[in-house]
mmCIF file of C-alpha atoms in Angstrom:
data_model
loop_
_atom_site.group_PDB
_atom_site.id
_atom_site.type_symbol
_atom_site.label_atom_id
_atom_site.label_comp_id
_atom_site.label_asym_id
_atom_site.label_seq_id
_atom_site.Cartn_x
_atom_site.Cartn_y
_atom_site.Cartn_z
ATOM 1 C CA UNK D 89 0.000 0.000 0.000
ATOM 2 C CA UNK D 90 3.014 2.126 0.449
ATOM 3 C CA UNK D 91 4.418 2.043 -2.694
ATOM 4 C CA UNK D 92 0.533 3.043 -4.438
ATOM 5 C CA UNK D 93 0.592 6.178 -2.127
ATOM 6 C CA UNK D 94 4.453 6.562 -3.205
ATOM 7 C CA UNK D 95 3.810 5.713 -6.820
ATOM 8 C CA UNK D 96 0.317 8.161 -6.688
ATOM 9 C CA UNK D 97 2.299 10.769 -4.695
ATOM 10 C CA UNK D 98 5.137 10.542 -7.175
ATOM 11 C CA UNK D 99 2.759 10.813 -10.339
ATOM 12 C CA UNK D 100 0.985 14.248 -8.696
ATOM 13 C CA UNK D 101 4.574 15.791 -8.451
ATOM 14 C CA UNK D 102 5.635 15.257 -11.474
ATOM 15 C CA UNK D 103 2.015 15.938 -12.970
ATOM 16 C CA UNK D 104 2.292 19.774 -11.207
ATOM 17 C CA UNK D 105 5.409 20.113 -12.232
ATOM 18 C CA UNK D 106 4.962 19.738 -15.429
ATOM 19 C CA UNK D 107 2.614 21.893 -15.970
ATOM 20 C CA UNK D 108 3.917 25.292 -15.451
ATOM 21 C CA UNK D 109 3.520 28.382 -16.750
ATOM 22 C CA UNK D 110 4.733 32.345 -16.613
ATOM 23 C CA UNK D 111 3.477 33.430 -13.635
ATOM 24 C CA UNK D 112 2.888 36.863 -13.922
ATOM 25 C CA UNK D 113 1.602 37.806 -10.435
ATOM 26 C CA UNK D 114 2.989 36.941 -7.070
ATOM 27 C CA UNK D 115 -0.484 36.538 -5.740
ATOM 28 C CA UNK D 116 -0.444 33.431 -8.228
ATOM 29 C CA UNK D 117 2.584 31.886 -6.443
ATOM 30 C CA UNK D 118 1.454 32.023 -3.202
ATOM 31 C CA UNK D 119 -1.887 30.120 -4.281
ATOM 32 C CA UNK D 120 0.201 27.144 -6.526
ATOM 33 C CA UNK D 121 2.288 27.254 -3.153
ATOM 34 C CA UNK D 122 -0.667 26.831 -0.337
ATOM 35 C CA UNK D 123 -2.067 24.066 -2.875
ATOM 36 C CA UNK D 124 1.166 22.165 -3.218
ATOM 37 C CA UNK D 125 1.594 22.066 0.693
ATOM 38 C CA UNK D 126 -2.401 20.911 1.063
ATOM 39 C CA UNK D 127 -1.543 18.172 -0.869
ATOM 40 C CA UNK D 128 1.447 17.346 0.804
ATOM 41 C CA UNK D 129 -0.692 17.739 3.659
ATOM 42 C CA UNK D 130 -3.038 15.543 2.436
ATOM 43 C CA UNK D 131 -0.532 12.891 1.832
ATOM 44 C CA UNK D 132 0.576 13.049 4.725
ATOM 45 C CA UNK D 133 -2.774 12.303 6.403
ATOM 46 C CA UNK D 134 -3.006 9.930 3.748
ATOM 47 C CA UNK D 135 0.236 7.784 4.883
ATOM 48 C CA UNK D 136 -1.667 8.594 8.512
ATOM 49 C CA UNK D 137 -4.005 6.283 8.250
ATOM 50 C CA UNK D 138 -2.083 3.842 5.839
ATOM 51 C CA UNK D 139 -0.208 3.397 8.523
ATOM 52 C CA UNK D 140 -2.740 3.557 11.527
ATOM 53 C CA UNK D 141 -4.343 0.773 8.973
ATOM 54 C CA UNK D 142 -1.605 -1.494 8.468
ATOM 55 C CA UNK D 143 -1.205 -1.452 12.604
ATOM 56 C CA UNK D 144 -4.747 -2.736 12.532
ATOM 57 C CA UNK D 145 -4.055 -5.099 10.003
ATOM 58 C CA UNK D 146 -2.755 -7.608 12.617
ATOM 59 C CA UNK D 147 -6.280 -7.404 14.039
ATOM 60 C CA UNK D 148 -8.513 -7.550 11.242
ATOM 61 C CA UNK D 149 -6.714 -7.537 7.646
ATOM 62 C CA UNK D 150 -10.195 -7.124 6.233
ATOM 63 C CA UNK D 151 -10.537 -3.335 8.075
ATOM 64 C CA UNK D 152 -7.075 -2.435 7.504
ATOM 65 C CA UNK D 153 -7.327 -2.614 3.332
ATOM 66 C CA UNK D 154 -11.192 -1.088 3.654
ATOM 67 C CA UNK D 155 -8.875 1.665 5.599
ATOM 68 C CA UNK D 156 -6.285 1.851 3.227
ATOM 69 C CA UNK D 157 -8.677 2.325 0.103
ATOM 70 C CA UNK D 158 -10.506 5.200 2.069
ATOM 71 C CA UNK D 159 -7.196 7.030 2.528
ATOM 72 C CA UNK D 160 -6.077 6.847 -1.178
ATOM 73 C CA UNK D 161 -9.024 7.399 -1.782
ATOM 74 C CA UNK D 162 -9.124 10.776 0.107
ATOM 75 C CA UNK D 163 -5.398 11.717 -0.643
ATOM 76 C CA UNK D 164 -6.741 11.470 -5.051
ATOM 77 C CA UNK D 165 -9.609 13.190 -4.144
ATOM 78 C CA UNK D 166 -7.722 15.774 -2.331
ATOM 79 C CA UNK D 167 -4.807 15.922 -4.886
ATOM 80 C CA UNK D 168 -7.582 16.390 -7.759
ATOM 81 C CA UNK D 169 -8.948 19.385 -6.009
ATOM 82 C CA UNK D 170 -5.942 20.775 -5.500
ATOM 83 C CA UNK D 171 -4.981 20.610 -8.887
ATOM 84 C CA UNK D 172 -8.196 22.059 -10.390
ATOM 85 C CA UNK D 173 -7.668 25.254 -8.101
ATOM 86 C CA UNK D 174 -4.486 25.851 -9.204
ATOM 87 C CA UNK D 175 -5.819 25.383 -12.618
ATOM 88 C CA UNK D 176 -8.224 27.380 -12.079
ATOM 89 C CA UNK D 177 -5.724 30.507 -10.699
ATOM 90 C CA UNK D 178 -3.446 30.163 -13.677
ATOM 91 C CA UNK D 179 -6.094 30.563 -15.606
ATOM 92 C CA UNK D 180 -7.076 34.321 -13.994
ATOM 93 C CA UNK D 181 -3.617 34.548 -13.825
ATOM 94 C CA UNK D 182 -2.956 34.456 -17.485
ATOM 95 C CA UNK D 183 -6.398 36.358 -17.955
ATOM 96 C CA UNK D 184 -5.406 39.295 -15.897
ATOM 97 C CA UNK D 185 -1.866 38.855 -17.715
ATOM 98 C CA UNK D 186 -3.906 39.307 -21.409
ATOM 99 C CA UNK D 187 -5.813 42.264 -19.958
ATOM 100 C CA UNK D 188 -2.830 43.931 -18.642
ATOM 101 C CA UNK D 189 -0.846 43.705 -21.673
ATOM 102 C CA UNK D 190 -3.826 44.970 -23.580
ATOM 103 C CA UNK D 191 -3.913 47.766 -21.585
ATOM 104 C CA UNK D 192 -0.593 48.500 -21.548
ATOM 105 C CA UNK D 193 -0.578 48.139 -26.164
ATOM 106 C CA UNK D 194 -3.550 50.520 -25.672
ATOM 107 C CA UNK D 195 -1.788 53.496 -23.536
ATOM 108 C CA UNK D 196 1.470 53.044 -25.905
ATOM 109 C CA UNK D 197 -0.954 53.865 -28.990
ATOM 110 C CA UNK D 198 -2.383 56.515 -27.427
ATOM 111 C CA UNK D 199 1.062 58.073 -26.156
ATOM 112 C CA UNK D 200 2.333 57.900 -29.723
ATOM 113 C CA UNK D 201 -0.418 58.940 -31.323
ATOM 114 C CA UNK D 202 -0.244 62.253 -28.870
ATOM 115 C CA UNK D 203 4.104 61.940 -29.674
ATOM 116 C CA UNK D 204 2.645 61.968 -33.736
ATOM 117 C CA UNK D 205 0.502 64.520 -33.120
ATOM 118 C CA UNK D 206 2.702 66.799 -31.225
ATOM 119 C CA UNK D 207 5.617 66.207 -33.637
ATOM 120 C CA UNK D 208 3.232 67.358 -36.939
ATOM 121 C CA UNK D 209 2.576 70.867 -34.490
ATOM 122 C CA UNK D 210 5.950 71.484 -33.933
ATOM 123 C CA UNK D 211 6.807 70.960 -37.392
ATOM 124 C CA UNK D 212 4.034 73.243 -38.379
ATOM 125 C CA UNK D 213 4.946 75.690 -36.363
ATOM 126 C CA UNK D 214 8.301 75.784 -37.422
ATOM 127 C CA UNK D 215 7.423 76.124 -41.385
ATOM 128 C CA UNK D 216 5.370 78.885 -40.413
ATOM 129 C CA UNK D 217 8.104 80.551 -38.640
ATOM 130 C CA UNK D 218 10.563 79.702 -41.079
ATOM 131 C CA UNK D 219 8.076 81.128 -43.821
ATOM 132 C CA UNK D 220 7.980 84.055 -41.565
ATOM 133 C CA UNK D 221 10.832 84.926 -41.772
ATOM 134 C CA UNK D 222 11.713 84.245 -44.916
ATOM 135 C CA UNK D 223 9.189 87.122 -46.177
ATOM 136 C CA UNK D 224 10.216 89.574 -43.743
ATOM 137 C CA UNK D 225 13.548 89.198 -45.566
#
């Protein structure tokens, strides 16, 4: 029973870990941290009571593997939860990521339209002065 918590343990790390992402907020961080460390916790409550149910097992072998399927039971449940949330905060994550950077190409258009228009006045002004000048020659 060990080595299926072990083995499903092993599969959910390297499942997370492979799929990352830019993170592009610390708030997102913090949340793919305090799910990681729920799961740990919930394999460790998970080896809990594999172990609390292989003590039992020299009483009655029949509760100890009923036991032991609860708790892996609980600790994929768990781990499946855990996942979807931090699925779910990449997701906002990359969403507020999009917005941002539309935001951002929106206030650089507008800044060099304003840079555009101010150049073509300046230039204007200076013909005119230029012209100006050139008649009061």
């Amino acid at each position: 029973m060990k080595k299926v918590v072990l083995s499903l343990a092993l599969v959910a790390v390297l499942g997370l870990s492979f799929t990352s992402c830019r993170e592009t907020e610390e708030k997102t961080e913090d949340k793919i941290d305090n799910a990681m460390n729920e799961a740990g916790e919930a394999m460790d409550e998970a080896g809990d009571d594999i172990e609390k149910a292989l003590d039992d097992a020299a009483d009655s072998s029949s509760e100890a593997l009923d036991d032991a399927e609860a708790a892996a039971d609980k600790a994929i449940d768990s781990i499946e939860k855990d996942a979807e949330s931090m699925s779910d905060d990449v997701k906002a994550a990359a969403s507020d990521a999009k917005q941002k950077g539309s935001d951002a190409v929106d206030k650089a258009k507008t800044k060099g339209t304003t840079a555009v228009e101010d150049a073509k006045k300046a230039g204007s002004d200076a013909a005119t002065k230029a012209s100006n000048k050139v008649e009061d020659l």
